[in-house]
PDB file of C-alpha atoms in Angstrom:
ATOM      1  CA  MET E   7      -0.135   0.060   0.089  1.00 39.00           C
ATOM      2  CA  THR E   8       1.281   3.397  -0.962  1.00 40.00           C
ATOM      3  CA  ALA E   9       0.954   6.726   0.765  1.00 43.00           C
ATOM      4  CA  ASP E  10      -1.546   7.543  -1.659  1.00 53.00           C
ATOM      5  CA  ASN E  11      -4.102   5.472   0.487  1.00 66.00           C
ATOM      6  CA  ASP E  12      -3.473   7.191   3.735  1.00 76.00           C
ATOM      7  CA  ASP E  13      -6.929   8.530   3.399  1.00 81.00           C
ATOM      8  CA  TYR E  14      -8.559   4.999   3.241  1.00 85.00           C
ATOM      9  CA  ASP E  15      -6.401   3.698   6.061  1.00 87.00           C
ATOM     10  CA  TYR E  16      -7.477   6.540   8.263  1.00 91.00           C
ATOM     11  CA  ILE E  17     -11.164   5.966   7.435  1.00 92.00           C
ATOM     12  CA  ILE E  18     -11.150   2.260   7.526  1.00 91.00           C
ATOM     13  CA  ARG E  19      -9.186   2.487  11.023  1.00 92.00           C
ATOM     14  CA  ILE E  20     -12.074   4.661  12.465  1.00 95.00           C
ATOM     15  CA  ILE E  21     -14.825   2.360  11.256  1.00 94.00           C
ATOM     16  CA  GLN E  22     -12.817  -0.770  12.792  1.00 92.00           C
ATOM     17  CA  PHE E  23     -12.552   0.981  16.030  1.00 94.00           C
ATOM     18  CA  LEU E  24     -16.382   1.334  16.390  1.00 93.00           C
ATOM     19  CA  GLU E  25     -16.643  -2.286  15.291  1.00 91.00           C
ATOM     20  CA  ARG E  26     -14.013  -3.777  17.580  1.00 91.00           C
ATOM     21  CA  GLN E  27     -14.324  -1.678  20.805  1.00 92.00           C
ATOM     22  CA  PHE E  28     -18.329  -1.438  20.772  1.00 92.00           C
ATOM     23  CA  ALA E  29     -19.733  -3.747  18.354  1.00 90.00           C
ATOM     24  CA  ILE E  30     -21.212  -0.800  16.469  1.00 92.00           C
ATOM     25  CA  ARG E  31     -21.867  -1.605  12.780  1.00 90.00           C
ATOM     26  CA  PHE E  32     -24.062   0.177  10.304  1.00 90.00           C
ATOM     27  CA  PHE E  33     -24.286   0.923   6.535  1.00 90.00           C
ATOM     28  CA  ILE E  34     -21.635   3.529   5.523  1.00 90.00           C
ATOM     29  CA  SER E  35     -23.246   5.990   3.151  1.00 90.00           C
ATOM     30  CA  SER E  36     -21.637   8.497   1.181  1.00 87.00           C
ATOM     31  CA  LYS E  37     -22.466  11.160   3.836  1.00 91.00           C
ATOM     32  CA  ASP E  38     -20.573   8.998   6.416  1.00 92.00           C
ATOM     33  CA  PHE E  39     -17.594   8.479   3.997  1.00 91.00           C
ATOM     34  CA  ASP E  40     -17.700  12.476   3.456  1.00 91.00           C
ATOM     35  CA  ILE E  41     -17.553  12.956   7.210  1.00 94.00           C
ATOM     36  CA  LEU E  42     -14.513  10.609   7.854  1.00 94.00           C
ATOM     37  CA  TYR E  43     -12.871  12.048   4.728  1.00 91.00           C
ATOM     38  CA  ARG E  44     -13.302  15.711   6.074  1.00 91.00           C
ATOM     39  CA  TRP E  45     -11.579  14.571   9.339  1.00 94.00           C
ATOM     40  CA  TRP E  46      -8.652  13.034   7.449  1.00 91.00           C
ATOM     41  CA  GLU E  47      -8.301  16.263   5.246  1.00 88.00           C
ATOM     42  CA  LYS E  48      -8.142  18.390   8.480  1.00 88.00           C
ATOM     43  CA  ARG E  49      -5.517  16.084   9.901  1.00 89.00           C
ATOM     44  CA  VAL E  50      -7.741  15.326  12.940  1.00 92.00           C
ATOM     45  CA  PRO E  51      -5.314  12.761  14.723  1.00 92.00           C
ATOM     46  CA  TYR E  52      -6.734   9.202  15.138  1.00 92.00           C
ATOM     47  CA  THR E  53      -6.411   9.648  18.925  1.00 90.00           C
ATOM     48  CA  VAL E  54      -8.677  12.723  18.953  1.00 92.00           C
ATOM     49  CA  VAL E  55     -11.194  11.008  16.923  1.00 95.00           C
ATOM     50  CA  SER E  56     -11.212   7.648  18.848  1.00 93.00           C
ATOM     51  CA  ALA E  57     -11.435   9.509  22.169  1.00 93.00           C
ATOM     52  CA  ALA E  58     -14.422  11.504  21.044  1.00 94.00           C
ATOM     53  CA  LEU E  59     -16.121   8.404  19.640  1.00 95.00           C
ATOM     54  CA  ARG E  60     -15.482   6.590  22.876  1.00 94.00           C
ATOM     55  CA  ARG E  61     -17.078   9.401  24.949  1.00 93.00           C
ATOM     56  CA  VAL E  62     -20.210   9.600  22.896  1.00 93.00           C
ATOM     57  CA  VAL E  63     -20.860   5.982  22.838  1.00 93.00           C
ATOM     58  CA  GLU E  64     -20.263   5.689  26.719  1.00 90.00           C
ATOM     59  CA  ARG E  65     -22.566   8.534  27.419  1.00 88.00           C
ATOM     60  CA  ARG E  66     -25.288   7.460  25.015  1.00 88.00           C
ATOM     61  CA  SER E  67     -28.539   6.702  26.904  1.00 80.00           C
ATOM     62  CA  PRO E  68     -29.872   3.026  25.974  1.00 81.00           C
ATOM     63  CA  LYS E  69     -33.258   4.581  25.470  1.00 82.00           C
ATOM     64  CA  LYS E  70     -31.719   6.426  22.445  1.00 85.00           C
ATOM     65  CA  PRO E  71     -31.863   4.470  18.979  1.00 87.00           C
ATOM     66  CA  PRO E  72     -28.842   2.998  18.045  1.00 89.00           C
ATOM     67  CA  ILE E  73     -25.899   4.713  16.213  1.00 92.00           C
ATOM     68  CA  ALA E  74     -26.425   4.557  12.627  1.00 91.00           C
ATOM     69  CA  SER E  75     -24.302   7.412  11.132  1.00 92.00           C
ATOM     70  CA  PHE E  76     -20.979   9.200  11.793  1.00 95.00           C
ATOM     71  CA  SER E  77     -22.898  12.350  12.014  1.00 93.00           C
ATOM     72  CA  VAL E  78     -23.588  11.655  15.765  1.00 93.00           C
ATOM     73  CA  PHE E  79     -19.998  12.189  16.352  1.00 95.00           C
ATOM     74  CA  SER E  80     -19.210  15.067  14.424  1.00 93.00           C
ATOM     75  CA  ARG E  81     -19.836  17.751  17.078  1.00 92.00           C
ATOM     76  CA  GLU E  82     -17.639  16.139  19.690  1.00 93.00           C
ATOM     77  CA  VAL E  83     -14.804  15.455  17.021  1.00 94.00           C
ATOM     78  CA  ARG E  84     -14.816  19.010  16.112  1.00 91.00           C
ATOM     79  CA  ARG E  85     -14.884  20.237  19.656  1.00 90.00           C
ATOM     80  CA  ASP E  86     -12.049  17.878  20.765  1.00 88.00           C
ATOM     81  CA  TYR E  87     -10.047  18.743  17.653  1.00 87.00           C
ATOM     82  CA  GLN E  88     -10.241  22.400  18.402  1.00 84.00           C
ATOM     83  CA  SER E  89      -9.029  21.647  21.896  1.00 81.00           C
ATOM     84  CA  PHE E  90      -6.243  19.606  20.777  1.00 79.00           C
ATOM     85  CA  LEU E  91      -5.024  22.538  18.460  1.00 76.00           C
ATOM     86  CA  ASN E  92      -5.250  25.056  21.176  1.00 70.00           C
ATOM     87  CA  LEU E  93      -3.195  22.733  23.544  1.00 67.00           C
ATOM     88  CA  TYR E  94      -0.399  21.815  21.078  1.00 54.00           C
ATOM     89  CA  ILE E  95       0.234  25.232  19.382  1.00 53.00           C
ATOM     90  CA  GLY E  96       4.055  25.949  19.585  1.00 48.00           C
ATOM     91  CA  ARG E  97       4.824  22.472  21.308  1.00 44.00           C
ATOM     92  CA  GLU E  98       6.750  19.808  19.829  1.00 45.00           C
ATOM     93  CA  ARG E  99       5.625  16.284  20.788  1.00 46.00           C
ATOM     94  CA  GLY E 100       7.781  13.335  21.187  1.00 47.00           C
ATOM     95  CA  GLU E 101       5.891  11.100  18.506  1.00 47.00           C
ATOM     96  CA  LEU E 102       9.000   9.577  16.745  1.00 45.00           C
ATOM     97  CA  ARG E 103      10.370   8.303  20.187  1.00 54.00           C
ATOM     98  CA  ASP E 104       7.059   6.747  20.871  1.00 63.00           C
ATOM     99  CA  GLU E 105       7.023   5.221  17.514  1.00 68.00           C
ATOM    100  CA  ARG E 106      10.446   3.901  17.802  1.00 75.00           C
ATOM    101  CA  ASP E 107       9.491   2.246  21.277  1.00 80.00           C
ATOM    102  CA  GLN E 108       6.468   0.568  19.492  1.00 84.00           C
ATOM    103  CA  VAL E 109       8.639  -1.005  16.897  1.00 86.00           C
ATOM    104  CA  LYS E 110      11.049  -2.277  19.506  1.00 88.00           C
ATOM    105  CA  THR E 111       8.339  -3.670  21.665  1.00 89.00           C
ATOM    106  CA  PHE E 112       6.735  -5.310  18.587  1.00 91.00           C
ATOM    107  CA  LEU E 113      10.055  -7.002  17.584  1.00 92.00           C
ATOM    108  CA  SER E 114      10.717  -8.067  21.191  1.00 92.00           C
ATOM    109  CA  LYS E 115       7.288  -9.757  21.538  1.00 92.00           C
ATOM    110  CA  PHE E 116       7.089 -11.150  17.731  1.00 93.00           C
ATOM    111  CA  PRO E 117       3.782 -13.015  17.054  1.00 93.00           C
ATOM    112  CA  GLU E 118       4.352 -16.594  16.333  1.00 94.00           C
ATOM    113  CA  PRO E 119       2.003 -16.734  13.464  1.00 94.00           C
ATOM    114  CA  LEU E 120       4.394 -14.350  11.649  1.00 95.00           C
ATOM    115  CA  ASP E 121       7.446 -16.237  12.147  1.00 95.00           C
ATOM    116  CA  TRP E 122       7.527 -16.768   8.324  1.00 96.00           C
ATOM    117  CA  ILE E 123       8.078 -13.103   7.805  1.00 95.00           C
ATOM    118  CA  ARG E 124      10.377 -12.247  10.848  1.00 95.00           C
ATOM    119  CA  ALA E 125      13.421 -11.446   9.026  1.00 96.00           C
ATOM    120  CA  ASP E 126      11.462  -8.838   6.788  1.00 96.00           C
ATOM    121  CA  PHE E 127      10.168  -7.175   9.992  1.00 95.00           C
ATOM    122  CA  GLU E 128      13.607  -7.134  11.476  1.00 94.00           C
ATOM    123  CA  ARG E 129      15.104  -5.431   8.327  1.00 94.00           C
ATOM    124  CA  LEU E 130      12.164  -2.871   8.565  1.00 93.00           C
ATOM    125  CA  GLY E 131      13.077  -2.419  12.303  1.00 91.00           C
ATOM    126  CA  ALA E 132      16.614  -1.577  11.489  1.00 92.00           C
ATOM    127  CA  GLU E 133      15.806   0.708   8.649  1.00 91.00           C
ATOM    128  CA  PHE E 134      13.298   2.408  11.032  1.00 88.00           C
ATOM    129  CA  ALA E 135      15.669   2.830  13.894  1.00 86.00           C
ATOM    130  CA  ARG E 136      18.205   4.540  11.539  1.00 86.00           C
ATOM    131  CA  ASN E 137      16.062   6.690   9.432  1.00 84.00           C
ATOM    132  CA  GLY E 138      12.910   7.229  11.512  1.00 81.00           C
ATOM    133  CA  ARG E 139      10.896   5.710   8.797  1.00 82.00           C
ATOM    134  CA  ALA E 140      10.881   2.532   6.537  1.00 87.00           C
ATOM    135  CA  ASP E 141       9.042   1.498   3.464  1.00 91.00           C
ATOM    136  CA  ALA E 142       6.585  -1.356   4.844  1.00 91.00           C
ATOM    137  CA  GLY E 143       4.710  -1.651   1.467  1.00 91.00           C
ATOM    138  CA  PRO E 144       6.514  -4.747   0.220  1.00 94.00           C
ATOM    139  CA  VAL E 145       6.002  -6.504   3.700  1.00 95.00           C
ATOM    140  CA  HIS E 146       2.423  -5.424   3.775  1.00 94.00           C
ATOM    141  CA  GLU E 147       1.839  -6.958   0.289  1.00 95.00           C
ATOM    142  CA  LYS E 148       3.399 -10.321   1.487  1.00 96.00           C
ATOM    143  CA  LEU E 149       1.002 -10.188   4.418  1.00 95.00           C
ATOM    144  CA  LEU E 150      -1.970  -9.764   2.335  1.00 95.00           C
ATOM    145  CA  ARG E 151      -0.915 -12.520  -0.118  1.00 96.00           C
ATOM    146  CA  HIS E 152      -0.260 -14.959   2.849  1.00 96.00           C
ATOM    147  CA  PHE E 153      -3.431 -14.255   4.359  1.00 96.00           C
ATOM    148  CA  GLN E 154      -5.672 -14.023   1.466  1.00 95.00           C
ATOM    149  CA  ASP E 155      -7.569 -17.384   2.158  1.00 95.00           C
ATOM    150  CA  ASP E 156      -7.895 -16.739   5.945  1.00 94.00           C
ATOM    151  CA  SER E 157     -11.668 -17.723   6.449  1.00 93.00           C
ATOM    152  CA  GLU E 158     -11.979 -15.244   9.371  1.00 90.00           C
ATOM    153  CA  LEU E 159     -10.450 -12.072   7.512  1.00 92.00           C
ATOM    154  CA  ASN E 160     -12.448 -13.104   4.432  1.00 93.00           C
ATOM    155  CA  ALA E 161     -15.730 -13.081   6.567  1.00 91.00           C
ATOM    156  CA  LYS E 162     -14.814  -9.713   8.000  1.00 88.00           C
ATOM    157  CA  CYS E 163     -13.952  -8.292   4.654  1.00 90.00           C
ATOM    158  CA  GLU E 164     -17.154  -9.459   3.195  1.00 91.00           C
ATOM    159  CA  TRP E 165     -19.346  -7.916   6.003  1.00 88.00           C
ATOM    160  CA  PHE E 166     -17.559  -4.665   5.704  1.00 88.00           C
ATOM    161  CA  MET E 167     -17.895  -4.482   1.960  1.00 89.00           C
ATOM    162  CA  LYS E 168     -21.732  -5.146   2.264  1.00 88.00           C
ATOM    163  CA  ASN E 169     -21.983  -2.392   4.644  1.00 86.00           C
ATOM    164  CA  LEU E 170     -20.468   0.187   2.307  1.00 85.00           C
ATOM    165  CA  ALA E 171     -22.460   2.287  -0.192  1.00 85.00           C
ATOM    166  CA  PRO E 172     -22.259   0.540  -3.602  1.00 87.00           C
ATOM    167  CA  ALA E 173     -20.014   3.600  -5.008  1.00 84.00           C
ATOM    168  CA  LEU E 174     -17.453   2.912  -2.187  1.00 85.00           C
ATOM    169  CA  ARG E 175     -17.004  -0.800  -2.724  1.00 89.00           C
ATOM    170  CA  ARG E 176     -13.770  -0.440  -4.634  1.00 89.00           C
ATOM    171  CA  PRO E 177     -10.608  -3.035  -4.541  1.00 91.00           C
ATOM    172  CA  GLU E 178      -8.426  -0.386  -2.956  1.00 89.00           C
ATOM    173  CA  ILE E 179     -10.997   0.057   0.010  1.00 88.00           C
ATOM    174  CA  GLU E 180     -11.148  -3.720   0.511  1.00 90.00           C
ATOM    175  CA  ALA E 181      -7.268  -4.245   0.536  1.00 90.00           C
ATOM    176  CA  LYS E 182      -6.885  -1.425   3.087  1.00 88.00           C
ATOM    177  CA  TYR E 183      -9.518  -3.131   5.111  1.00 89.00           C
ATOM    178  CA  ARG E 184      -7.657  -6.360   4.975  1.00 91.00           C
ATOM    179  CA  LEU E 185      -4.361  -4.693   5.625  1.00 90.00           C
ATOM    180  CA  ASN E 186      -5.751  -2.754   8.783  1.00 86.00           C
ATOM    181  CA  TYR E 187      -7.337  -5.899  10.042  1.00 88.00           C
ATOM    182  CA  LEU E 188      -3.943  -7.780  10.033  1.00 92.00           C
ATOM    183  CA  LEU E 189      -2.052  -4.857  11.412  1.00 87.00           C
ATOM    184  CA  HIS E 190      -4.349  -4.579  14.301  1.00 85.00           C
ATOM    185  CA  LYS E 191      -4.579  -8.456  14.860  1.00 89.00           C
ATOM    186  CA  PHE E 192      -0.890  -8.812  15.230  1.00 92.00           C
ATOM    187  CA  SER E 193      -0.240  -5.286  16.743  1.00 87.00           C
ATOM    188  CA  ILE E 194       2.103  -4.270  13.884  1.00 91.00           C
ATOM    189  CA  PRO E 195       3.124  -0.773  14.409  1.00 88.00           C
ATOM    190  CA  SER E 196       3.559   1.944  11.569  1.00 83.00           C
ATOM    191  CA  PHE E 197       7.051   2.294  10.260  1.00 82.00           C
ATOM    192  CA  GLU E 198       6.463   5.618   8.787  1.00 75.00           C
TER     193      GLU E 198
END
């Protein structure tokens, strides 16, 4: 996957967060996709979005109808993003250090089901330690090929694609969903 698909990665990651954390699933309309895409365009950090989503879900009354659109979250995300911007103006965050720690932790607790690709991840880790980034694209492609017949992944992907508006059911979105599922399942950090 190239950096050109960062928008899909961001959008799918948020959809998967709702599904994993709260078992919230609904049809993703073009309007929902636009909301998520706007958040991506504004560079709203995933941590800000996930915290806002969590608060909205947790304070939602059981008497209210179930969440069926991302518009329910828009106000909270907008408010939290403004607070985030106000808080971090002029400050430098230690994100690179945190990412390097995540890569080291991943390599030290390497998941057994990925032993077949360990050497590739170790090379990525070494490159990341030297340069602060590494091209994980070829490793991601190997992961996708290796797990293309995984029944659990195929079932989840089929469900996801059925719940997208027909205009959004594109191969690149499906590939991004598959990759994000594997990255989360095995706690694979970002090498960018």
